Amino acid sequence: MSNLNIYNKLKTPPKEALKTINAGRLKGMTDIKPQWRILVMTETFGACGIGWYYDNVHYEYKEVSNGEVICNCRLNLYVKIDNEWSKPIFGTGGSKLTAKESSGLYNSDEAEKMSMTDALSVAMKALG
């Protein structure tokens, strides 16, 4: 598989893989559904853990001045092409562990999952 074949296959998700962001500062923009990214990675490289994988997952928490806590994730993504593993493809992502809402502070039990999904998405963008 040539370099551009991989890039071109991964660069443009189908319309059904896009979701509209309905709130916040990104309202009206679109995001790619994470499950589509996993599907296309599996189609392109094979099952997770066999044709692609990630490791060195590291979380860091930062408290900001308004009481919010940010959960950042860093990881390395690897893909196998022609039976050879890539060098690490770095990804970083983030989410709020504690968010300030109108009713007060809200703690999310999904902050690590969301920041890891974000980090994987960032790493996968380097492929296409």
mmCIF file of N, CA and C in Angstrom:
data_model
loop_
_atom_site.group_PDB
_atom_site.id
_atom_site.type_symbol
_atom_site.label_atom_id
_atom_site.label_comp_id
_atom_site.label_asym_id
_atom_site.label_seq_id
_atom_site.Cartn_x
_atom_site.Cartn_y
_atom_site.Cartn_z
ATOM 1 N N MET A 1 0.854 -1.180 0.000
ATOM 2 C CA MET A 1 0.000 0.000 0.000
ATOM 3 C C MET A 1 0.899 1.242 0.000
ATOM 4 N N SER A 2 0.691 2.129 -0.940
ATOM 5 C CA SER A 2 1.525 3.330 -1.017
ATOM 6 C C SER A 2 1.125 4.341 0.043
ATOM 7 N N ASN A 3 2.021 5.264 0.289
ATOM 8 C CA ASN A 3 1.769 6.301 1.290
ATOM 9 C C ASN A 3 0.500 7.090 0.982
ATOM 10 N N LEU A 4 0.318 7.473 -0.270
ATOM 11 C CA LEU A 4 -0.869 8.253 -0.611
ATOM 12 C C LEU A 4 -2.137 7.414 -0.579
ATOM 13 N N ASN A 5 -2.041 6.116 -0.825
ATOM 14 C CA ASN A 5 -3.223 5.259 -0.705
ATOM 15 C C ASN A 5 -3.758 5.298 0.721
ATOM 16 N N ILE A 6 -2.871 5.180 1.700
ATOM 17 C CA ILE A 6 -3.284 5.238 3.107
ATOM 18 C C ILE A 6 -3.873 6.606 3.412
ATOM 19 N N TYR A 7 -3.162 7.643 3.058
ATOM 20 C CA TYR A 7 -3.619 9.003 3.348
ATOM 21 C C TYR A 7 -4.988 9.265 2.711
ATOM 22 N N ASN A 8 -5.123 8.944 1.449
ATOM 23 C CA ASN A 8 -6.385 9.206 0.746
ATOM 24 C C ASN A 8 -7.541 8.381 1.292
ATOM 25 N N LYS A 9 -7.283 7.167 1.744
ATOM 26 C CA LYS A 9 -8.337 6.338 2.322
ATOM 27 C C LYS A 9 -8.836 6.908 3.650
ATOM 28 N N LEU A 10 -7.922 7.481 4.418
ATOM 29 C CA LEU A 10 -8.261 7.926 5.774
ATOM 30 C C LEU A 10 -8.653 9.392 5.883
ATOM 31 N N LYS A 11 -8.373 10.197 4.871
ATOM 32 C CA LYS A 11 -8.508 11.650 5.016
ATOM 33 C C LYS A 11 -9.939 12.173 4.999
ATOM 34 N N THR A 12 -10.864 11.486 4.339
ATOM 35 C CA THR A 12 -12.219 12.020 4.191
ATOM 36 C C THR A 12 -13.252 11.022 4.688
ATOM 37 N N PRO A 13 -13.795 11.267 5.866
ATOM 38 C CA PRO A 13 -14.821 10.354 6.376
ATOM 39 C C PRO A 13 -16.132 10.523 5.613
ATOM 40 N N PRO A 14 -16.921 9.455 5.522
ATOM 41 C CA PRO A 14 -18.227 9.578 4.880
ATOM 42 C C PRO A 14 -19.164 10.426 5.743
ATOM 43 N N LYS A 15 -20.205 10.957 5.131
ATOM 44 C CA LYS A 15 -21.137 11.833 5.867
ATOM 45 C C LYS A 15 -21.712 11.163 7.101
ATOM 46 N N GLU A 16 -21.974 9.849 7.030
ATOM 47 C CA GLU A 16 -22.563 9.164 8.186
ATOM 48 C C GLU A 16 -21.578 9.036 9.354
ATOM 49 N N ALA A 17 -20.292 9.309 9.117
ATOM 50 C CA ALA A 17 -19.296 9.267 10.185
ATOM 51 C C ALA A 17 -19.123 10.621 10.866
ATOM 52 N N LEU A 18 -19.834 11.634 10.375
ATOM 53 C CA LEU A 18 -19.719 12.981 10.939
ATOM 54 C C LEU A 18 -20.891 13.263 11.868
ATOM 55 N N LYS A 19 -20.603 13.999 12.915
ATOM 56 C CA LYS A 19 -21.674 14.435 13.808
ATOM 57 C C LYS A 19 -21.515 15.936 14.037
ATOM 58 N N THR A 20 -22.647 16.610 14.117
ATOM 59 C CA THR A 20 -22.636 18.053 14.319
ATOM 60 C C THR A 20 -22.484 18.360 15.804
ATOM 61 N N ILE A 21 -21.640 19.330 16.100
ATOM 62 C CA ILE A 21 -21.469 19.794 17.475
ATOM 63 C C ILE A 21 -22.566 20.817 17.731
ATOM 64 N N ASN A 22 -23.404 20.558 18.740
ATOM 65 C CA ASN A 22 -24.595 21.378 18.970
ATOM 66 C C ASN A 22 -24.466 22.416 20.072
ATOM 67 N N ALA A 23 -23.344 22.445 20.773
ATOM 68 C CA ALA A 23 -23.224 23.391 21.880
ATOM 69 C C ALA A 23 -21.768 23.836 22.029
ATOM 70 N N GLY A 24 -21.584 24.842 22.849
ATOM 71 C CA GLY A 24 -20.242 25.313 23.165
ATOM 72 C C GLY A 24 -19.638 26.176 22.079
ATOM 73 N N ARG A 25 -18.365 26.452 22.239
ATOM 74 C CA ARG A 25 -17.685 27.356 21.312
ATOM 75 C C ARG A 25 -17.499 26.758 19.929
ATOM 76 N N LEU A 26 -17.659 25.432 19.787
ATOM 77 C CA LEU A 26 -17.530 24.777 18.482
ATOM 78 C C LEU A 26 -18.884 24.485 17.848
ATOM 79 N N LYS A 27 -19.944 25.064 18.406
ATOM 80 C CA LYS A 27 -21.294 24.828 17.900
ATOM 81 C C LYS A 27 -21.363 25.079 16.395
ATOM 82 N N GLY A 28 -22.002 24.125 15.683
ATOM 83 C CA GLY A 28 -22.158 24.238 14.248
ATOM 84 C C GLY A 28 -21.052 23.548 13.454
ATOM 85 N N MET A 29 -19.951 23.237 14.098
ATOM 86 C CA MET A 29 -18.874 22.526 13.417
ATOM 87 C C MET A 29 -19.176 21.028 13.469
ATOM 88 N N THR A 30 -18.361 20.250 12.801
ATOM 89 C CA THR A 30 -18.564 18.806 12.814
ATOM 90 C C THR A 30 -17.376 18.099 13.436
ATOM 91 N N ASP A 31 -17.633 16.906 13.943
ATOM 92 C CA ASP A 31 -16.609 16.051 14.512
ATOM 93 C C ASP A 31 -16.758 14.682 13.875
ATOM 94 N N ILE A 32 -15.680 13.923 13.862
ATOM 95 C CA ILE A 32 -15.720 12.574 13.309
ATOM 96 C C ILE A 32 -16.044 11.599 14.435
ATOM 97 N N LYS A 33 -16.998 10.718 14.186
ATOM 98 C CA LYS A 33 -17.357 9.716 15.186
ATOM 99 C C LYS A 33 -16.148 8.809 15.443
ATOM 100 N N PRO A 34 -15.778 8.624 16.711
ATOM 101 C CA PRO A 34 -14.593 7.810 17.025
ATOM 102 C C PRO A 34 -14.687 6.374 16.501
ATOM 103 N N GLN A 35 -15.876 5.804 16.493
ATOM 104 C CA GLN A 35 -16.017 4.425 16.039
ATOM 105 C C GLN A 35 -15.657 4.283 14.556
ATOM 106 N N TRP A 36 -15.903 5.333 13.764
ATOM 107 C CA TRP A 36 -15.496 5.286 12.362
ATOM 108 C C TRP A 36 -13.982 5.210 12.249
ATOM 109 N N ARG A 37 -13.293 5.967 13.085
ATOM 110 C CA ARG A 37 -11.827 5.937 13.045
ATOM 111 C C ARG A 37 -11.323 4.520 13.332
ATOM 112 N N ILE A 38 -11.920 3.861 14.311
ATOM 113 C CA ILE A 38 -11.513 2.491 14.640
ATOM 114 C C ILE A 38 -11.832 1.553 13.472
ATOM 115 N N LEU A 39 -12.998 1.724 12.868
ATOM 116 C CA LEU A 39 -13.389 0.905 11.724
ATOM 117 C C LEU A 39 -12.388 1.043 10.578
ATOM 118 N N VAL A 40 -12.064 2.266 10.209
ATOM 119 C CA VAL A 40 -11.175 2.473 9.061
ATOM 120 C C VAL A 40 -9.737 2.051 9.384
ATOM 121 N N MET A 41 -9.312 2.178 10.619
ATOM 122 C CA MET A 41 -7.993 1.682 11.016
ATOM 123 C C MET A 41 -7.959 0.159 10.896
ATOM 124 N N THR A 42 -9.046 -0.496 11.328
ATOM 125 C CA THR A 42 -9.125 -1.955 11.247
ATOM 126 C C THR A 42 -9.183 -2.411 9.799
ATOM 127 N N GLU A 43 -9.957 -1.718 8.968
ATOM 128 C CA GLU A 43 -10.011 -2.051 7.535
ATOM 129 C C GLU A 43 -8.644 -1.897 6.874
ATOM 130 N N THR A 44 -7.907 -0.872 7.276
ATOM 131 C CA THR A 44 -6.647 -0.542 6.623
ATOM 132 C C THR A 44 -5.473 -1.376 7.130
ATOM 133 N N PHE A 45 -5.403 -1.587 8.443
ATOM 134 C CA PHE A 45 -4.225 -2.213 9.044
ATOM 135 C C PHE A 45 -4.484 -3.573 9.687
ATOM 136 N N GLY A 46 -5.738 -3.890 9.980
ATOM 137 C CA GLY A 46 -6.068 -5.125 10.685
ATOM 138 C C GLY A 46 -6.599 -4.796 12.072
ATOM 139 N N ALA A 47 -6.902 -5.826 12.820
ATOM 140 C CA ALA A 47 -7.494 -5.653 14.152
ATOM 141 C C ALA A 47 -6.548 -4.911 15.085
ATOM 142 N N CYS A 48 -7.127 -4.170 16.016
ATOM 143 C CA CYS A 48 -6.340 -3.479 17.035
ATOM 144 C C CYS A 48 -5.539 -4.515 17.824
ATOM 145 N N GLY A 49 -4.272 -4.256 18.005
ATOM 146 C CA GLY A 49 -3.393 -5.182 18.693
ATOM 147 C C GLY A 49 -2.657 -6.114 17.741
ATOM 148 N N ILE A 50 -3.104 -6.170 16.489
ATOM 149 C CA ILE A 50 -2.468 -7.025 15.491
ATOM 150 C C ILE A 50 -1.881 -6.178 14.359
ATOM 151 N N GLY A 51 -2.694 -5.255 13.821
ATOM 152 C CA GLY A 51 -2.238 -4.399 12.725
ATOM 153 C C GLY A 51 -2.018 -2.954 13.143
ATOM 154 N N TRP A 52 -2.531 -2.598 14.297
ATOM 155 C CA TRP A 52 -2.298 -1.275 14.874
ATOM 156 C C TRP A 52 -2.536 -1.364 16.372
ATOM 157 N N TYR A 53 -1.893 -0.501 17.124
ATOM 158 C CA TYR A 53 -2.097 -0.470 18.577
ATOM 159 C C TYR A 53 -1.591 0.858 19.115
ATOM 160 N N TYR A 54 -1.883 1.085 20.370
ATOM 161 C CA TYR A 54 -1.370 2.277 21.043
ATOM 162 C C TYR A 54 -0.837 1.865 22.403
ATOM 163 N N ASP A 55 0.124 2.629 22.893
ATOM 164 C CA ASP A 55 0.673 2.367 24.222
ATOM 165 C C ASP A 55 1.240 3.653 24.800
ATOM 166 N N ASN A 56 1.927 3.510 25.918
ATOM 167 C CA ASN A 56 2.527 4.644 26.614
ATOM 168 C C ASN A 56 1.472 5.709 26.913
ATOM 169 N N VAL A 57 0.289 5.251 27.343
ATOM 170 C CA VAL A 57 -0.807 6.161 27.668
ATOM 171 C C VAL A 57 -0.488 6.828 29.004
ATOM 172 N N HIS A 58 -0.493 8.141 28.999
ATOM 173 C CA HIS A 58 -0.154 8.904 30.203
ATOM 174 C C HIS A 58 -1.193 10.005 30.397
ATOM 175 N N TYR A 59 -1.738 10.086 31.608
ATOM 176 C CA TYR A 59 -2.715 11.123 31.941
ATOM 177 C C TYR A 59 -2.070 12.146 32.868
ATOM 178 N N GLU A 60 -2.470 13.389 32.677
ATOM 179 C CA GLU A 60 -1.999 14.475 33.530
ATOM 180 C C GLU A 60 -3.202 15.362 33.847
ATOM 181 N N TYR A 61 -3.296 15.774 35.079
ATOM 182 C CA TYR A 61 -4.427 16.602 35.522
ATOM 183 C C TYR A 61 -3.907 17.967 35.916
ATOM 184 N N LYS A 62 -4.614 19.001 35.436
ATOM 185 C CA LYS A 62 -4.223 20.375 35.737
ATOM 186 C C LYS A 62 -5.437 21.121 36.264
ATOM 187 N N GLU A 63 -5.292 21.695 37.441
ATOM 188 C CA GLU A 63 -6.364 22.526 37.982
ATOM 189 C C GLU A 63 -6.159 23.942 37.472
ATOM 190 N N VAL A 64 -7.241 24.540 36.996
ATOM 191 C CA VAL A 64 -7.175 25.908 36.512
ATOM 192 C C VAL A 64 -7.863 26.832 37.500
ATOM 193 N N SER A 65 -7.724 28.133 37.308
ATOM 194 C CA SER A 65 -8.093 29.124 38.312
ATOM 195 C C SER A 65 -9.574 29.128 38.693
ATOM 196 N N ASN A 66 -10.466 28.694 37.827
ATOM 197 C CA ASN A 66 -11.896 28.752 38.151
ATOM 198 C C ASN A 66 -12.407 27.476 38.816
ATOM 199 N N GLY A 67 -11.508 26.589 39.228
ATOM 200 C CA GLY A 67 -11.897 25.349 39.886
ATOM 201 C C GLY A 67 -12.032 24.168 38.949
ATOM 202 N N GLU A 68 -11.942 24.422 37.644
ATOM 203 C CA GLU A 68 -12.016 23.324 36.695
ATOM 204 C C GLU A 68 -10.714 22.522 36.725
ATOM 205 N N VAL A 69 -10.835 21.241 36.383
ATOM 206 C CA VAL A 69 -9.667 20.372 36.288
ATOM 207 C C VAL A 69 -9.652 19.771 34.887
ATOM 208 N N ILE A 70 -8.525 19.926 34.210
ATOM 209 C CA ILE A 70 -8.352 19.425 32.862
ATOM 210 C C ILE A 70 -7.625 18.083 32.930
ATOM 211 N N CYS A 71 -8.093 17.116 32.166
ATOM 212 C CA CYS A 71 -7.446 15.807 32.046
ATOM 213 C C CYS A 71 -6.819 15.738 30.658
ATOM 214 N N ASN A 72 -5.495 15.695 30.599
ATOM 215 C CA ASN A 72 -4.786 15.572 29.337
ATOM 216 C C ASN A 72 -4.254 14.157 29.189
ATOM 217 N N CYS A 73 -4.242 13.665 27.974
ATOM 218 C CA CYS A 73 -3.735 12.328 27.674
ATOM 219 C C CYS A 73 -2.693 12.429 26.574
ATOM 220 N N ARG A 74 -1.612 11.684 26.753
ATOM 221 C CA ARG A 74 -0.591 11.547 25.724
ATOM 222 C C ARG A 74 -0.413 10.057 25.463
ATOM 223 N N LEU A 75 -0.212 9.711 24.204
ATOM 224 C CA LEU A 75 -0.019 8.300 23.850
ATOM 225 C C LEU A 75 0.742 8.172 22.554
ATOM 226 N N ASN A 76 1.152 6.957 22.257
ATOM 227 C CA ASN A 76 1.805 6.631 20.999
ATOM 228 C C ASN A 76 0.947 5.628 20.249
ATOM 229 N N LEU A 77 0.785 5.854 18.964
ATOM 230 C CA LEU A 77 0.050 4.969 18.066
ATOM 231 C C LEU A 77 1.058 4.309 17.127
ATOM 232 N N TYR A 78 0.834 3.027 16.826
ATOM 233 C CA TYR A 78 1.702 2.285 15.922
ATOM 234 C C TYR A 78 0.844 1.578 14.885
ATOM 235 N N VAL A 79 1.337 1.507 13.657
ATOM 236 C CA VAL A 79 0.656 0.763 12.601
ATOM 237 C C VAL A 79 1.665 -0.176 11.943
ATOM 238 N N LYS A 80 1.146 -1.298 11.444
ATOM 239 C CA LYS A 80 2.000 -2.266 10.760
ATOM 240 C C LYS A 80 1.725 -2.184 9.264
ATOM 241 N N ILE A 81 2.799 -1.950 8.498
ATOM 242 C CA ILE A 81 2.711 -1.903 7.045
ATOM 243 C C ILE A 81 3.772 -2.850 6.492
ATOM 244 N N ASP A 82 3.348 -3.764 5.629
ATOM 245 C CA ASP A 82 4.257 -4.748 5.045
ATOM 246 C C ASP A 82 5.055 -5.485 6.124
ATOM 247 N N ASN A 83 4.356 -5.863 7.177
ATOM 248 C CA ASN A 83 4.918 -6.646 8.284
ATOM 249 C C ASN A 83 5.980 -5.890 9.092
ATOM 250 N N GLU A 84 5.989 -4.563 8.994
ATOM 251 C CA GLU A 84 6.932 -3.744 9.758
ATOM 252 C C GLU A 84 6.157 -2.712 10.575
ATOM 253 N N TRP A 85 6.518 -2.594 11.855
ATOM 254 C CA TRP A 85 5.850 -1.635 12.733
ATOM 255 C C TRP A 85 6.423 -0.240 12.536
ATOM 256 N N SER A 86 5.549 0.731 12.583
ATOM 257 C CA SER A 86 5.960 2.131 12.453
ATOM 258 C C SER A 86 6.702 2.601 13.691
ATOM 259 N N LYS A 87 7.339 3.722 13.554
ATOM 260 C CA LYS A 87 7.830 4.458 14.718
ATOM 261 C C LYS A 87 6.590 4.994 15.439
ATOM 262 N N PRO A 88 6.720 5.448 16.690
ATOM 263 C CA PRO A 88 5.547 5.972 17.397
ATOM 264 C C PRO A 88 4.969 7.213 16.717
ATOM 265 N N ILE A 89 3.646 7.234 16.629
ATOM 266 C CA ILE A 89 2.912 8.391 16.119
ATOM 267 C C ILE A 89 2.269 9.029 17.346
ATOM 268 N N PHE A 90 2.755 10.198 17.728
ATOM 269 C CA PHE A 90 2.340 10.843 18.973
ATOM 270 C C PHE A 90 0.947 11.442 18.857
ATOM 271 N N GLY A 91 0.183 11.311 19.921
ATOM 272 C CA GLY A 91 -1.121 11.954 20.005
ATOM 273 C C GLY A 91 -1.318 12.556 21.376
ATOM 274 N N THR A 92 -1.962 13.694 21.406
ATOM 275 C CA THR A 92 -2.296 14.335 22.679
ATOM 276 C C THR A 92 -3.733 14.822 22.611
ATOM 277 N N GLY A 93 -4.438 14.708 23.717
ATOM 278 C CA GLY A 93 -5.835 15.124 23.755
ATOM 279 C C GLY A 93 -6.224 15.549 25.158
ATOM 280 N N GLY A 94 -7.410 16.104 25.276
ATOM 281 C CA GLY A 94 -7.831 16.564 26.584
ATOM 282 C C GLY A 94 -9.331 16.611 26.736
ATOM 283 N N SER A 95 -9.740 16.667 27.987
ATOM 284 C CA SER A 95 -11.141 16.790 28.355
ATOM 285 C C SER A 95 -11.190 17.376 29.760
ATOM 286 N N LYS A 96 -12.352 17.807 30.163
ATOM 287 C CA LYS A 96 -12.492 18.346 31.517
ATOM 288 C C LYS A 96 -12.923 17.245 32.476
ATOM 289 N N LEU A 97 -12.133 17.072 33.526
ATOM 290 C CA LEU A 97 -12.506 16.173 34.611
ATOM 291 C C LEU A 97 -13.532 16.872 35.497
ATOM 292 N N THR A 98 -13.282 18.137 35.765
ATOM 293 C CA THR A 98 -14.202 18.967 36.544
ATOM 294 C C THR A 98 -14.505 20.213 35.724
ATOM 295 N N ALA A 99 -15.775 20.426 35.437
ATOM 296 C CA ALA A 99 -16.198 21.569 34.625
ATOM 297 C C ALA A 99 -17.075 22.491 35.454
ATOM 298 N N LYS A 100 -16.924 23.781 35.220
ATOM 299 C CA LYS A 100 -17.761 24.768 35.901
ATOM 300 C C LYS A 100 -19.028 24.962 35.081
ATOM 301 N N GLU A 101 -20.157 24.643 35.688
ATOM 302 C CA GLU A 101 -21.456 24.806 35.039
ATOM 303 C C GLU A 101 -22.278 25.810 35.830
ATOM 304 N N SER A 102 -23.425 26.183 35.306
ATOM 305 C CA SER A 102 -24.260 27.191 35.974
ATOM 306 C C SER A 102 -24.683 26.751 37.375
ATOM 307 N N SER A 103 -24.815 25.441 37.582
ATOM 308 C CA SER A 103 -25.226 24.938 38.899
ATOM 309 C C SER A 103 -24.046 24.627 39.808
ATOM 310 N N GLY A 104 -22.840 24.876 39.334
ATOM 311 C CA GLY A 104 -21.647 24.599 40.133
ATOM 312 C C GLY A 104 -20.680 23.703 39.382
ATOM 313 N N LEU A 105 -19.768 23.105 40.131
ATOM 314 C CA LEU A 105 -18.774 22.243 39.514
ATOM 315 C C LEU A 105 -19.363 20.862 39.237
ATOM 316 N N TYR A 106 -19.041 20.301 38.084
ATOM 317 C CA TYR A 106 -19.505 18.978 37.687
ATOM 318 C C TYR A 106 -18.292 18.098 37.411
ATOM 319 N N ASN A 107 -18.252 16.911 38.009
ATOM 320 C CA ASN A 107 -17.167 15.960 37.789
ATOM 321 C C ASN A 107 -17.608 14.900 36.792
ATOM 322 N N SER A 108 -16.779 14.669 35.784
ATOM 323 C CA SER A 108 -17.067 13.676 34.755
ATOM 324 C C SER A 108 -16.304 12.400 35.044
ATOM 325 N N ASP A 109 -17.010 11.278 35.012
ATOM 326 C CA ASP A 109 -16.328 9.996 35.188
ATOM 327 C C ASP A 109 -15.824 9.449 33.841
ATOM 328 N N GLU A 110 -15.969 10.227 32.781
ATOM 329 C CA GLU A 110 -15.523 9.803 31.462
ATOM 330 C C GLU A 110 -14.382 10.658 30.921
ATOM 331 N N ALA A 111 -13.770 11.485 31.749
ATOM 332 C CA ALA A 111 -12.735 12.403 31.285
ATOM 333 C C ALA A 111 -11.531 11.666 30.704
ATOM 334 N N GLU A 112 -11.094 10.581 31.358
ATOM 335 C CA GLU A 112 -9.940 9.856 30.830
ATOM 336 C C GLU A 112 -10.274 9.221 29.485
ATOM 337 N N LYS A 113 -11.454 8.609 29.373
ATOM 338 C CA LYS A 113 -11.871 7.988 28.107
ATOM 339 C C LYS A 113 -11.944 9.033 27.004
ATOM 340 N N MET A 114 -12.530 10.177 27.299
ATOM 341 C CA MET A 114 -12.689 11.216 26.287
ATOM 342 C C MET A 114 -11.341 11.809 25.888
ATOM 343 N N SER A 115 -10.446 12.007 26.850
ATOM 344 C CA SER A 115 -9.135 12.564 26.499
ATOM 345 C C SER A 115 -8.308 11.544 25.720
ATOM 346 N N MET A 116 -8.460 10.250 26.018
ATOM 347 C CA MET A 116 -7.751 9.229 25.259
ATOM 348 C C MET A 116 -8.300 9.142 23.834
ATOM 349 N N THR A 117 -9.623 9.207 23.676
ATOM 350 C CA THR A 117 -10.227 9.209 22.344
ATOM 351 C C THR A 117 -9.709 10.400 21.542
ATOM 352 N N ASP A 118 -9.611 11.554 22.183
ATOM 353 C CA ASP A 118 -9.090 12.753 21.533
ATOM 354 C C ASP A 118 -7.637 12.543 21.112
ATOM 355 N N ALA A 119 -6.830 11.974 21.993
ATOM 356 C CA ALA A 119 -5.419 11.735 21.679
ATOM 357 C C ALA A 119 -5.258 10.750 20.526
ATOM 358 N N LEU A 120 -6.077 9.687 20.524
ATOM 359 C CA LEU A 120 -6.026 8.732 19.409
ATOM 360 C C LEU A 120 -6.411 9.416 18.103
ATOM 361 N N SER A 121 -7.444 10.252 18.155
ATOM 362 C CA SER A 121 -7.887 10.971 16.946
ATOM 363 C C SER A 121 -6.775 11.861 16.415
ATOM 364 N N VAL A 122 -6.066 12.529 17.306
ATOM 365 C CA VAL A 122 -4.969 13.405 16.882
ATOM 366 C C VAL A 122 -3.862 12.580 16.235
ATOM 367 N N ALA A 123 -3.515 11.454 16.836
ATOM 368 C CA ALA A 123 -2.472 10.599 16.259
ATOM 369 C C ALA A 123 -2.913 10.059 14.899
ATOM 370 N N MET A 124 -4.169 9.636 14.806
ATOM 371 C CA MET A 124 -4.682 9.071 13.546
ATOM 372 C C MET A 124 -4.738 10.112 12.432
ATOM 373 N N LYS A 125 -4.901 11.383 12.788
ATOM 374 C CA LYS A 125 -4.915 12.446 11.769
ATOM 375 C C LYS A 125 -3.601 12.498 10.998
ATOM 376 N N ALA A 126 -2.499 12.087 11.635
ATOM 377 C CA ALA A 126 -1.210 12.103 10.956
ATOM 378 C C ALA A 126 -1.174 11.093 9.800
ATOM 379 N N LEU A 127 -2.076 10.116 9.849
ATOM 380 C CA LEU A 127 -2.136 9.106 8.791
ATOM 381 C C LEU A 127 -3.026 9.542 7.631
ATOM 382 N N GLY A 128 -3.958 10.449 7.894
ATOM 383 C CA GLY A 128 -4.836 10.906 6.824
ATOM 384 C C GLY A 128 -6.014 11.654 7.331
#
